[in-house]
């Protein structure tokens, strides 16, 4: 199937969009988001939906000004309202002690939610594709996160707004073929070729190596992601119910009833700890906490700069925030 067919299948089969929806499209100017913009333009001709686009200039590259102009002109041609905003990523990164990559992502989603609320958009669409999903699964594998669910196709951000990813099942090569066939202008972010970022190294080196072994590697990784997403939803429901029975949660401390907790299945215990831990949710930290619970070691385990974990003498464990 081509990009249009996969998009329609995703929209209808996943029940992502319904008639009367107002959707905010995050359009960077790259081939993925330009493809999504055009697909929604076509869909709006067949279905009663309202779309508007937003583009963010991160102020990190001199090319970003030209990218905003490209997006605005394409939207004018398609008669789609376009909002262009500049966000100060460097300032946010410095003030919050995070990388520019994390700062850009946090600011984008904050601004997307704010704009969606202002324009009464019930949905925000981002252009993550199948390759992005496969890369994310491999990143989580390397980090030992204990999850291969990848990028969710939809998630709620407020009671009235959700994020949808309608091209998540479309591979990058199909997107590139679509924009060339439709003769759509797009920009290439040169930072995508930098080996500075883990995702880029996976994209440039690991995925191609996998595809030399199996040309359908991206499809297979995404299939694993889908299977675990389904199973994860079921196990999450069970573990959430058990969590409520064995914990007392306040702002600065979390008490865990070990007598009740240790009756549960090992998988459920792992999930309870993952949901409880206030910071550093990698499998390495979760396993370290579980090891302390099962041992006679009563020393303090430092989870992060703010939180510690310790087992108390009265068959309780404690996550505690340090002043």
Short mmCIF file of C-alpha atoms in Angstrom, two decimals:
data_model
loop_
_atom_site.label_atom_id
_atom_site.label_comp_id
_atom_site.label_asym_id
_atom_site.label_seq_id
_atom_site.Cartn_x
_atom_site.Cartn_y
_atom_site.Cartn_z
CA UNK A 1 0.00 0.00 0.00
CA UNK A 2 1.13 3.55 -0.67
CA UNK A 3 1.19 6.45 1.81
CA UNK A 4 -2.38 7.60 1.03
CA UNK A 5 -3.83 4.10 1.42
CA UNK A 6 -1.96 3.49 4.69
CA UNK A 7 -3.07 6.89 5.97
CA UNK A 8 -6.73 6.18 5.19
CA UNK A 9 -6.47 2.71 6.75
CA UNK A 10 -4.94 4.21 9.88
CA UNK A 11 -7.53 6.98 10.11
CA UNK A 12 -10.52 4.69 9.64
CA UNK A 13 -9.25 1.46 11.22
CA UNK A 14 -7.80 3.20 14.26
CA UNK A 15 -10.80 5.50 14.55
CA UNK A 16 -8.35 8.39 14.83
CA UNK A 17 -10.56 10.96 13.13
CA UNK A 18 -14.29 11.50 12.91
CA UNK A 19 -16.47 13.96 11.06
CA UNK A 20 -16.51 17.42 12.59
CA UNK A 21 -13.03 17.12 14.13
CA UNK A 22 -10.80 20.18 14.28
CA UNK A 23 -7.18 19.12 14.04
CA UNK A 24 -3.95 21.02 14.65
CA UNK A 25 -1.11 19.76 12.41
CA UNK A 26 2.50 20.08 13.58
CA UNK A 27 4.41 20.88 10.37
CA UNK A 28 8.19 21.33 10.53
CA UNK A 29 8.73 21.51 6.77
CA UNK A 30 10.44 18.13 6.54
CA UNK A 31 9.11 15.45 4.15
CA UNK A 32 7.18 13.62 6.90
CA UNK A 33 5.14 16.61 8.05
CA UNK A 34 4.70 18.00 4.52
CA UNK A 35 3.33 14.60 3.48
CA UNK A 36 0.95 14.60 6.46
CA UNK A 37 -0.20 18.14 5.66
CA UNK A 38 -1.04 17.15 2.08
CA UNK A 39 -2.76 13.93 3.17
CA UNK A 40 -5.00 15.92 5.52
CA UNK A 41 -5.71 18.42 2.75
CA UNK A 42 -6.91 15.54 0.57
CA UNK A 43 -8.91 14.05 3.45
CA UNK A 44 -10.62 17.40 4.11
CA UNK A 45 -12.00 17.27 0.55
CA UNK A 46 -13.67 13.94 1.31
CA UNK A 47 -14.57 14.35 4.97
CA UNK A 48 -16.06 17.15 7.07
CA UNK A 49 -12.99 18.08 9.13
CA UNK A 50 -11.26 21.37 9.85
CA UNK A 51 -7.45 21.56 9.87
CA UNK A 52 -4.89 24.21 10.66
CA UNK A 53 -1.11 24.00 10.76
CA UNK A 54 1.55 25.25 13.13
CA UNK A 55 5.28 25.64 12.53
CA UNK A 56 7.92 26.33 15.18
CA UNK A 57 11.21 28.13 14.61
CA UNK A 58 13.53 26.79 17.33
CA UNK A 59 16.12 29.50 16.73
CA UNK A 60 18.90 26.90 16.56
CA UNK A 61 19.68 26.95 12.82
CA UNK A 62 19.75 29.77 10.29
CA UNK A 63 17.78 27.54 7.89
CA UNK A 64 14.75 27.49 10.22
CA UNK A 65 13.55 30.88 8.95
CA UNK A 66 13.38 29.54 5.40
CA UNK A 67 11.60 26.40 6.62
CA UNK A 68 8.87 28.49 8.23
CA UNK A 69 8.45 30.44 5.00
CA UNK A 70 8.16 27.20 3.01
CA UNK A 71 5.46 25.86 5.35
CA UNK A 72 3.52 29.11 5.28
CA UNK A 73 3.59 29.28 1.45
CA UNK A 74 2.52 25.66 1.08
CA UNK A 75 -0.37 26.25 3.49
CA UNK A 76 -1.40 29.33 1.51
CA UNK A 77 -1.44 27.22 -1.67
CA UNK A 78 -3.58 24.55 0.02
CA UNK A 79 -5.76 27.23 1.68
CA UNK A 80 -4.94 25.94 5.17
CA UNK A 81 -4.51 28.42 8.02
CA UNK A 82 -0.93 28.44 9.30
CA UNK A 83 0.46 29.66 12.62
CA UNK A 84 4.21 30.32 12.82
CA UNK A 85 5.81 30.74 16.23
CA UNK A 86 9.37 31.16 17.45
CA UNK A 87 10.42 29.29 20.60
CA UNK A 88 13.59 29.94 22.60
CA UNK A 89 15.00 26.44 22.97
CA UNK A 90 18.46 27.50 24.19
CA UNK A 91 16.99 29.58 27.02
CA UNK A 92 14.66 26.76 28.10
CA UNK A 93 17.51 24.22 28.02
CA UNK A 94 19.75 26.46 30.17
CA UNK A 95 17.01 27.28 32.69
CA UNK A 96 15.91 23.65 33.11
CA UNK A 97 19.28 21.89 32.82
CA UNK A 98 18.24 19.69 29.87
CA UNK A 99 19.62 19.04 26.39
CA UNK A 100 18.49 21.20 23.47
CA UNK A 101 16.79 18.09 22.02
CA UNK A 102 14.72 17.59 25.19
CA UNK A 103 14.07 21.33 25.49
CA UNK A 104 12.78 21.52 21.91
CA UNK A 105 10.46 18.55 22.41
CA UNK A 106 9.10 19.86 25.73
CA UNK A 107 8.49 23.35 24.36
CA UNK A 108 6.86 22.06 21.18
CA UNK A 109 4.34 19.93 23.05
CA UNK A 110 3.63 22.70 25.56
CA UNK A 111 2.97 25.19 22.74
CA UNK A 112 0.96 22.67 20.71
CA UNK A 113 -1.35 22.09 23.66
CA UNK A 114 -1.70 25.84 24.25
CA UNK A 115 -2.50 26.56 20.59
CA UNK A 116 -4.91 23.62 20.32
CA UNK A 117 -6.77 24.90 23.37
CA UNK A 118 -6.90 28.47 22.00
CA UNK A 119 -8.27 27.38 18.61
CA UNK A 120 -10.54 24.69 20.11
CA UNK A 121 -8.79 21.79 18.37
CA UNK A 122 -9.65 18.44 19.90
CA UNK A 123 -6.69 16.72 18.24
CA UNK A 124 -3.03 17.44 17.57
CA UNK A 125 -1.46 15.46 14.71
CA UNK A 126 2.28 14.81 14.56
CA UNK A 127 4.08 13.17 11.63
CA UNK A 128 5.94 10.33 13.37
CA UNK A 129 6.34 7.45 10.91
CA UNK A 130 7.09 3.71 11.05
CA UNK A 131 10.85 4.27 10.94
CA UNK A 132 10.61 6.71 13.86
CA UNK A 133 8.74 4.01 15.78
CA UNK A 134 11.33 1.33 15.00
CA UNK A 135 14.16 3.70 16.00
CA UNK A 136 12.39 4.47 19.29
CA UNK A 137 11.99 0.76 20.11
CA UNK A 138 15.73 0.22 19.52
CA UNK A 139 16.63 3.29 21.61
CA UNK A 140 14.57 1.95 24.50
CA UNK A 141 16.20 -1.45 24.08
CA UNK A 142 19.67 0.10 24.35
CA UNK A 143 18.64 2.12 27.40
CA UNK A 144 17.16 -0.92 29.12
CA UNK A 145 13.76 0.68 29.60
CA UNK A 146 12.02 -2.70 29.82
CA UNK A 147 9.46 -1.73 27.18
CA UNK A 148 9.18 -2.12 23.42
CA UNK A 149 5.81 -0.43 22.97
CA UNK A 150 7.35 2.35 20.90
CA UNK A 151 5.44 5.51 19.97
CA UNK A 152 1.71 5.35 20.77
CA UNK A 153 -0.62 6.14 17.88
CA UNK A 154 -2.76 8.24 20.20
CA UNK A 155 -2.55 9.61 23.73
CA UNK A 156 -4.57 12.07 25.75
CA UNK A 157 -2.95 15.29 26.93
CA UNK A 158 -6.06 16.81 28.55
CA UNK A 159 -9.70 15.79 28.87
CA UNK A 160 -10.44 17.65 25.63
CA UNK A 161 -7.24 17.21 23.61
CA UNK A 162 -5.39 14.15 22.34
CA UNK A 163 -2.30 13.64 20.21
CA UNK A 164 -2.70 11.42 17.16
CA UNK A 165 -0.07 10.03 14.79
CA UNK A 166 -1.87 9.13 11.55
CA UNK A 167 1.25 8.27 9.51
CA UNK A 168 2.81 6.03 12.16
CA UNK A 169 2.28 2.97 9.94
CA UNK A 170 3.88 4.61 6.87
CA UNK A 171 7.56 3.95 6.24
CA UNK A 172 9.95 6.80 5.48
CA UNK A 173 10.66 5.59 1.94
CA UNK A 174 6.91 5.65 1.15
CA UNK A 175 6.65 9.18 2.51
CA UNK A 176 9.59 10.31 0.39
CA UNK A 177 8.02 8.69 -2.67
CA UNK A 178 4.72 10.46 -1.97
CA UNK A 179 6.17 13.98 -1.66
CA UNK A 180 8.19 13.51 -4.85
CA UNK A 181 5.20 12.15 -6.76
CA UNK A 182 3.01 15.04 -5.57
CA UNK A 183 5.86 17.51 -6.30
CA UNK A 184 5.68 18.95 -2.80
CA UNK A 185 8.44 21.26 -1.52
CA UNK A 186 10.21 20.19 1.67
CA UNK A 187 13.29 20.93 3.76
CA UNK A 188 15.97 18.64 5.12
CA UNK A 189 17.21 19.29 8.66
CA UNK A 190 20.98 18.83 8.49
CA UNK A 191 21.08 17.93 12.19
CA UNK A 192 19.41 14.63 11.21
CA UNK A 193 22.78 13.56 9.75
CA UNK A 194 24.80 14.35 12.88
CA UNK A 195 26.27 11.42 14.82
CA UNK A 196 25.85 13.48 17.98
CA UNK A 197 22.39 12.01 18.60
CA UNK A 198 21.68 8.35 19.41
CA UNK A 199 18.62 8.27 17.18
CA UNK A 200 20.67 9.40 14.18
CA UNK A 201 23.26 6.67 14.74
CA UNK A 202 20.47 4.09 14.90
CA UNK A 203 18.91 5.54 11.75
CA UNK A 204 22.16 5.67 9.79
CA UNK A 205 23.86 2.49 10.99
CA UNK A 206 21.67 -0.01 12.87
CA UNK A 207 18.45 0.09 10.83
CA UNK A 208 20.32 -0.32 7.48
CA UNK A 209 22.28 -3.25 8.98
CA UNK A 210 19.03 -4.90 10.06
CA UNK A 211 17.50 -4.32 6.62
CA UNK A 212 20.46 -6.02 4.96
CA UNK A 213 19.60 -9.10 7.01
CA UNK A 214 15.84 -8.70 6.56
CA UNK A 215 14.43 -6.05 4.18
CA UNK A 216 11.22 -6.04 6.29
CA UNK A 217 13.10 -5.23 9.52
CA UNK A 218 11.19 -1.99 10.19
CA UNK A 219 7.86 -3.77 9.71
CA UNK A 220 8.92 -6.57 12.06
CA UNK A 221 10.10 -4.17 14.78
CA UNK A 222 6.83 -2.23 14.52
CA UNK A 223 4.90 -5.51 14.75
CA UNK A 224 6.70 -6.37 18.01
CA UNK A 225 5.85 -2.88 19.21
CA UNK A 226 2.16 -3.36 18.39
CA UNK A 227 2.00 -6.76 20.12
CA UNK A 228 3.59 -5.41 23.28
CA UNK A 229 1.39 -2.31 23.23
CA UNK A 230 -1.67 -4.59 23.29
CA UNK A 231 -0.32 -6.84 26.04
CA UNK A 232 0.99 -3.86 27.98
CA UNK A 233 -2.49 -2.29 28.13
CA UNK A 234 -3.88 -5.48 29.68
CA UNK A 235 -1.08 -5.89 32.24
CA UNK A 236 -1.15 -2.20 33.06
CA UNK A 237 -4.81 -2.39 34.00
CA UNK A 238 -4.13 -5.29 36.37
CA UNK A 239 -1.03 -3.76 37.97
CA UNK A 240 -2.77 -0.40 38.47
CA UNK A 241 -5.49 -2.12 40.51
CA UNK A 242 -2.90 -3.95 42.63
CA UNK A 243 -0.84 -0.80 43.10
CA UNK A 244 -3.75 0.96 44.79
CA UNK A 245 -4.01 -1.88 47.33
CA UNK A 246 -0.39 -1.84 48.50
CA UNK A 247 0.65 1.83 48.49
CA UNK A 248 0.08 5.14 50.22
CA UNK A 249 1.19 8.09 48.10
CA UNK A 250 1.83 11.67 49.16
CA UNK A 251 3.79 14.53 47.61
CA UNK A 252 7.18 13.77 49.15
CA UNK A 253 6.95 10.09 50.07
CA UNK A 254 5.52 6.80 48.84
CA UNK A 255 4.93 3.93 51.25
CA UNK A 256 4.87 0.37 49.94
CA UNK A 257 3.30 -2.48 51.94
CA UNK A 258 5.80 -5.29 51.32
CA UNK A 259 3.66 -8.05 52.83
CA UNK A 260 0.97 -7.47 50.25
CA UNK A 261 3.37 -6.47 47.44
CA UNK A 262 5.41 -9.68 47.65
CA UNK A 263 2.29 -11.82 47.14
CA UNK A 264 1.98 -10.56 43.58
CA UNK A 265 3.43 -12.10 40.44
CA UNK A 266 6.96 -10.95 39.54
CA UNK A 267 5.76 -9.21 36.37
CA UNK A 268 3.11 -7.30 38.31
CA UNK A 269 5.68 -6.31 40.96
CA UNK A 270 7.98 -4.92 38.27
CA UNK A 271 5.15 -2.86 36.79
CA UNK A 272 4.07 -1.57 40.19
CA UNK A 273 7.61 -0.36 40.87
CA UNK A 274 7.87 1.21 37.43
CA UNK A 275 4.64 3.14 38.01
CA UNK A 276 5.59 4.08 41.57
CA UNK A 277 9.15 5.24 41.06
CA UNK A 278 9.15 9.04 40.91
CA UNK A 279 12.29 9.22 38.79
CA UNK A 280 14.70 7.09 36.71
CA UNK A 281 12.33 4.39 35.49
CA UNK A 282 14.90 2.30 33.59
CA UNK A 283 14.90 -1.46 34.15
CA UNK A 284 18.33 -1.18 35.82
CA UNK A 285 16.92 1.03 38.62
CA UNK A 286 13.74 -1.02 38.98
CA UNK A 287 15.73 -4.24 39.30
CA UNK A 288 18.04 -2.60 41.87
CA UNK A 289 15.03 -1.58 43.99
CA UNK A 290 13.54 -5.07 43.69
CA UNK A 291 16.86 -6.63 44.73
CA UNK A 292 16.94 -4.50 47.89
CA UNK A 293 13.39 -5.55 48.76
CA UNK A 294 14.28 -9.23 48.45
CA UNK A 295 17.59 -8.95 50.33
CA UNK A 296 18.40 -8.08 53.94
CA UNK A 297 20.22 -4.95 52.80
CA UNK A 298 18.73 -1.94 54.58
CA UNK A 299 21.04 0.72 53.18
CA UNK A 300 19.65 3.71 51.30
CA UNK A 301 19.49 3.44 47.51
CA UNK A 302 19.80 6.75 45.66
CA UNK A 303 17.41 6.79 42.71
CA UNK A 304 18.21 10.33 41.54
CA UNK A 305 19.37 13.69 42.83
CA UNK A 306 16.00 14.14 44.54
CA UNK A 307 14.70 10.69 45.48
CA UNK A 308 15.96 7.79 47.59
CA UNK A 309 14.60 4.33 48.38
CA UNK A 310 14.94 2.31 51.57
CA UNK A 311 13.38 -0.75 53.18
CA UNK A 312 12.06 -0.22 56.70
CA UNK A 313 11.98 -2.73 59.55
CA UNK A 314 8.18 -2.96 59.70
CA UNK A 315 7.77 -4.72 56.34
CA UNK A 316 7.33 -1.49 54.50
CA UNK A 317 9.44 0.26 51.88
CA UNK A 318 9.75 3.97 51.33
CA UNK A 319 10.43 6.23 48.37
CA UNK A 320 11.32 9.61 49.87
CA UNK A 321 12.12 13.00 48.39
CA UNK A 322 15.20 14.69 49.83
CA UNK A 323 15.13 18.39 50.67
#
